[in-house]
Short mmCIF file of C-alpha atoms and ligand atoms in Angstrom, two decimals:
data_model
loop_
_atom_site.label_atom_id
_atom_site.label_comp_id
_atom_site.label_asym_id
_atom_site.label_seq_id
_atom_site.Cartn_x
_atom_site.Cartn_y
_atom_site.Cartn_z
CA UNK J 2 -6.56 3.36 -18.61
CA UNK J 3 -7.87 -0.17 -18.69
CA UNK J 4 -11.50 -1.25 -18.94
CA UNK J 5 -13.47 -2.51 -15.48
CA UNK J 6 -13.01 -6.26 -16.88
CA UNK J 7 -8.90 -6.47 -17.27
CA UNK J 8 -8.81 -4.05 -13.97
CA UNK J 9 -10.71 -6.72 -12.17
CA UNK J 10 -8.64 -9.41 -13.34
CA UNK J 11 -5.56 -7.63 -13.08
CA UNK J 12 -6.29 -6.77 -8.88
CA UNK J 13 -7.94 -10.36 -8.27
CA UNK J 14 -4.29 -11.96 -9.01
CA UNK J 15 -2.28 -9.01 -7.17
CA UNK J 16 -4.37 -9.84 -4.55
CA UNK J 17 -3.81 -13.41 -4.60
CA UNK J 18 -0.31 -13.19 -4.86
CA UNK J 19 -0.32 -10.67 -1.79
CA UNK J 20 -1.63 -13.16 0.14
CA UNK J 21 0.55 -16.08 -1.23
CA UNK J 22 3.77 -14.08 -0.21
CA UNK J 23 2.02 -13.33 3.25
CA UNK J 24 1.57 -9.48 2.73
CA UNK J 25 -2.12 -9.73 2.68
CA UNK J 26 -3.63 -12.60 5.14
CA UNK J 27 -6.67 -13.42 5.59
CA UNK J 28 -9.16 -10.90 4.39
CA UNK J 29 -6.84 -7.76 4.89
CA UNK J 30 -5.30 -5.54 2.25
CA UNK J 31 -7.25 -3.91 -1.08
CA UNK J 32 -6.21 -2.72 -4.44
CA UNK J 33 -7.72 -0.52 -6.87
CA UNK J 34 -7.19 0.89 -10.27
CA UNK J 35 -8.56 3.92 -12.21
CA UNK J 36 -10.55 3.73 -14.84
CA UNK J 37 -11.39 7.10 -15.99
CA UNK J 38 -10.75 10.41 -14.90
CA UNK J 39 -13.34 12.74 -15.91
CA UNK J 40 -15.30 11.42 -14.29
CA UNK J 41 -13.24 9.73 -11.69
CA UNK J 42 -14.10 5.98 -11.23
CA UNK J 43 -12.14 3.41 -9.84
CA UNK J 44 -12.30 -0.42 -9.90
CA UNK J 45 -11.60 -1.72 -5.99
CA UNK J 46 -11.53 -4.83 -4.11
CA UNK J 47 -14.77 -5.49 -1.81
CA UNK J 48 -15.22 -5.87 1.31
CA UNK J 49 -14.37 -8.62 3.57
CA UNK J 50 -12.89 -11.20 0.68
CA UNK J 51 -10.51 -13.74 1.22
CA UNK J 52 -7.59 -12.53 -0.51
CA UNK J 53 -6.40 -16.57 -0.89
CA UNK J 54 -9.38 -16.93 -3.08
CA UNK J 55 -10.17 -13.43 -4.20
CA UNK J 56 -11.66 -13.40 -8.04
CA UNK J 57 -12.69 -10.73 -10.72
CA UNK J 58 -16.37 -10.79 -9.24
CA UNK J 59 -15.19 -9.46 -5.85
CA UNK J 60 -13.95 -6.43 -7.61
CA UNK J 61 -16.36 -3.41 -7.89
CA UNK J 62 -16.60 -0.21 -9.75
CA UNK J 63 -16.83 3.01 -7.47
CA UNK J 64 -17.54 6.86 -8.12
CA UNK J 65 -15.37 10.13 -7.07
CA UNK J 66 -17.13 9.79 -3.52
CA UNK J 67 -16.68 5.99 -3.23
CA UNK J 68 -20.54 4.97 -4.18
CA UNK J 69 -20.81 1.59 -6.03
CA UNK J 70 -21.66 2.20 -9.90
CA UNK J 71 -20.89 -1.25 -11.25
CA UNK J 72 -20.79 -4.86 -9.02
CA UNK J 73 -22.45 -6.22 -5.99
CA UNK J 74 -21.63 -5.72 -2.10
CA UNK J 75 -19.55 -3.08 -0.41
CA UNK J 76 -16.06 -1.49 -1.45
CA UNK J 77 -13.65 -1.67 0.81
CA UNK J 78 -13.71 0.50 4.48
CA UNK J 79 -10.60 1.85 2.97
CA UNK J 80 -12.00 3.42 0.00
CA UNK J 81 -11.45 6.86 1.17
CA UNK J 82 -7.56 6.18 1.35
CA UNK J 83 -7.18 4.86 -2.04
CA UNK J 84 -9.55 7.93 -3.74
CA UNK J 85 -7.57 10.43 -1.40
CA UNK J 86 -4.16 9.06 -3.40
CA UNK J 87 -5.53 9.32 -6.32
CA UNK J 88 -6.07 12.75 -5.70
CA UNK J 89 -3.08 13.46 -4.39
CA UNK J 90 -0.80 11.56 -6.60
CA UNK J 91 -2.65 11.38 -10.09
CA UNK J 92 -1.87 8.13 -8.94
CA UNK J 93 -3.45 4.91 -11.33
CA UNK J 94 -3.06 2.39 -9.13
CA UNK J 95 -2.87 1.63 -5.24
CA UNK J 96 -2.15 -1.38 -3.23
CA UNK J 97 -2.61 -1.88 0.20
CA UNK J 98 -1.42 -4.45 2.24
CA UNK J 99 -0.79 -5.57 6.28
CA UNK J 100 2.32 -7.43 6.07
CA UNK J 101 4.40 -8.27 9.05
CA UNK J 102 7.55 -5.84 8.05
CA UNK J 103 5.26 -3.13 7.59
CA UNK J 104 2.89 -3.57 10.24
CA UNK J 105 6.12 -4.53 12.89
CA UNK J 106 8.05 -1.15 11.53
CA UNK J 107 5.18 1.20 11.37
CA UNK J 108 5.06 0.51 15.50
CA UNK J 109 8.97 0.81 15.96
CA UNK J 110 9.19 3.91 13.70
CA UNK J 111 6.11 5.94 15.36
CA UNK J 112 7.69 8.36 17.19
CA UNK J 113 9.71 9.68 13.99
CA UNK J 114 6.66 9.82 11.82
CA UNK J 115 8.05 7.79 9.46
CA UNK J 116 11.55 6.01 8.32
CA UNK J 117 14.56 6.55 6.16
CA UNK J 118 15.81 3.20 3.41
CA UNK J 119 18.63 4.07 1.67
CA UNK J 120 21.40 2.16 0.10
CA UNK J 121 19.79 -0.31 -1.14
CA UNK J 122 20.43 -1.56 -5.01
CA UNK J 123 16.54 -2.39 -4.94
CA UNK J 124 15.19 1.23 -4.45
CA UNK J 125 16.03 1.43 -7.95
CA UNK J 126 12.82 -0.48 -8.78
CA UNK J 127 10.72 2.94 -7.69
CA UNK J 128 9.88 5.08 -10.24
CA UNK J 129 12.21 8.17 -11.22
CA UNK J 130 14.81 6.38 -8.65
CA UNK J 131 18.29 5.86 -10.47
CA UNK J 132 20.91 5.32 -8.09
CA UNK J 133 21.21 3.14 -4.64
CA UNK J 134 22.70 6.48 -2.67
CA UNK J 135 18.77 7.15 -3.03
CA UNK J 136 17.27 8.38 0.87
CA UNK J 137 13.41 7.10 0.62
CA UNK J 138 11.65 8.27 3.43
CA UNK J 139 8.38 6.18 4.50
CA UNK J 140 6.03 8.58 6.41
CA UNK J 141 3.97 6.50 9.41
CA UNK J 142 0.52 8.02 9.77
CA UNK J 143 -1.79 7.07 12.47
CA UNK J 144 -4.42 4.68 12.12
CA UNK J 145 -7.85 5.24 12.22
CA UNK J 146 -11.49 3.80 11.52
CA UNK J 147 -13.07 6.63 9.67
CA UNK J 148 -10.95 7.25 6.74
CA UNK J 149 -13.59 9.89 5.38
CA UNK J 150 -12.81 11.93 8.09
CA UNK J 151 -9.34 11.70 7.85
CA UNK J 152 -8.50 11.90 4.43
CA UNK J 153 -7.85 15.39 4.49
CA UNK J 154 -4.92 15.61 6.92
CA UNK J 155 -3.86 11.77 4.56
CA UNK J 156 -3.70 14.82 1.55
CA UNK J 157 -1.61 16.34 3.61
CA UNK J 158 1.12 13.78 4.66
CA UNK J 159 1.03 13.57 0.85
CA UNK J 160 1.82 17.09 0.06
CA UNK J 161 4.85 17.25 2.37
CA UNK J 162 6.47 14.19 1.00
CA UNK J 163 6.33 15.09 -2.14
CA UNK J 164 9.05 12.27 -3.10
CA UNK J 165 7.93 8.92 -0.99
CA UNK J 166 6.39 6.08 -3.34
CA UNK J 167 4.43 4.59 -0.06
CA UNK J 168 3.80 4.99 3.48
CA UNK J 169 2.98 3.23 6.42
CA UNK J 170 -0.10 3.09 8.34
CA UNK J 171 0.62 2.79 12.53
CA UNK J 172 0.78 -0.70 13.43
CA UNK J 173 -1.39 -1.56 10.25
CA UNK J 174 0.43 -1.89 6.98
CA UNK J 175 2.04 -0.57 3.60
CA UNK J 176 0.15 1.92 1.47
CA UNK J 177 1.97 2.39 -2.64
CA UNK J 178 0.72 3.14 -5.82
CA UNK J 179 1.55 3.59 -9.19
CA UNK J 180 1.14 5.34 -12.52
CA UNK J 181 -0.45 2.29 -13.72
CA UNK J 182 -1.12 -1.42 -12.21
CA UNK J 183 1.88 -2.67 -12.80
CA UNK J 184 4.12 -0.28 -11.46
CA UNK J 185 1.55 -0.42 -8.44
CA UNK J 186 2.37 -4.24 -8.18
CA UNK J 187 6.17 -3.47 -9.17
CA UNK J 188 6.42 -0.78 -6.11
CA UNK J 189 4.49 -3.15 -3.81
CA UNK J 190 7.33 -5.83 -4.14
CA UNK J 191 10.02 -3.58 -3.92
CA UNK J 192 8.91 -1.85 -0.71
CA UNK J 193 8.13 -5.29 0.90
CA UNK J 194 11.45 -6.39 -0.25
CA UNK J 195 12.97 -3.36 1.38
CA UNK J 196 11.39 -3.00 4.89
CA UNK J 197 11.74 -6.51 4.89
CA UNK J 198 15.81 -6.01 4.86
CA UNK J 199 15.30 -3.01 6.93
CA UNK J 200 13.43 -5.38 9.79
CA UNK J 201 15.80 -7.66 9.76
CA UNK J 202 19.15 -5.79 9.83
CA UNK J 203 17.81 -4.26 12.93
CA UNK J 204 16.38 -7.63 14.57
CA UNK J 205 20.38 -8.71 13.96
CA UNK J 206 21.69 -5.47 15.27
CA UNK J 207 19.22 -5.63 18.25
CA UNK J 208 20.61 -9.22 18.98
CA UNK J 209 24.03 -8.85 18.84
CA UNK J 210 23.73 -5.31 21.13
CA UNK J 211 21.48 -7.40 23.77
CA UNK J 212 22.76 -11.03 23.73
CA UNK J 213 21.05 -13.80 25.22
ZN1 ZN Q 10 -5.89 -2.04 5.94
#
């Protein structure tokens, strides 16, 4: 697990680069890391940074219950999310982000509770996937303010999709993680990449069904 000072760099240029390829404008998406297990703390983002200009100092170090240990001003409102993952998962890494494929397909896919990718050469970047024929499917959970509350039926989702590498928040954004930071960063471009194609295959198919 890596120490609070390479975590912090480590999620300061994730973040940057989020925001670079659009995925994380203006102060919106977080990222965390695990440090330890036993006990559980976990280096996150803070609140309310600029993700264009986020740096190490904007990262802080949080307990099990999402109390600041290490750094100054408030984790992010989302801490709950990323600590109820870790739970979940075992996961040691999550990113969050509120890109336009994700937020735009998290609203189109509500009523199924999620969405199916498959096909796709690319799903082969998610860990233990090793063929295209691959069916990922992308549970959509509703979006709320008080994650502490909610966290719970979040475990839940988890537990019944035992297989999905992300999901999507309703009309929000993209939730992954990963055994480590980089396969958090590594899953992060490949599901971007993915409902990305998704999006626009349908836009296209939309189109031609309902020309101008
Ligand atoms: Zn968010």
């Amino acid at each position: 697990m890596p120490a609070f000072t390479e975590a912090a760099a480590f999620l300061s240029r994730i973040g940057r680069q989020a925001h670079t390829r659009g995925w994380a404008l203006g102060t919106s998406g977080n990222f965390s890391a695990v440090l330890s297990t036993e006990p559980l703390r976990m280096a996150i983002t803070r609140s309310g940074m600029d993700k264009s200009r986020l740096e190490p100092e904007q990262v802080l170090e949080v307990d099990e219950r999402g109390a600041v240990v290490q750094g100054e001003g408030r984790p992010s409102a989302e801490t709950a999310v990323h600590l109820a993952i870790v739970r979940a998962r075992g996961a040691g890494a999550v990113a969050h982000t509120h890109s336009t494929w994700s937020t735009l397909l998290s609203d189109v896919h509500a009523a199924a509770g999620g969405l199916a990718i498959e096909g796709y050469e690319m799903l082969k970047g998610l860990s233990g996937v090793t063929t295209h024929v691959h069916r990922e499917w992308v549970p959509i959970v509703e979006n709320v303010q008080d994650w502490e509350d909610a966290a719970p039926r979040l475990e839940g989702i988890l537990a019944r999709h035992p297989g999905a590498h992300g999901f999507l928040i309703h009309r929000h954004g993209l939730y992954t993680w990963g055994a480590d930071m980089e396969e958090a960063a590594r899953h992060l471009e490949v599901l971007e990449f993915l409902l990305e194609a998704v999006g626009r295959k349908a836009g296209r198919e939309w189109e031609q069904a309902w020309p101008r």
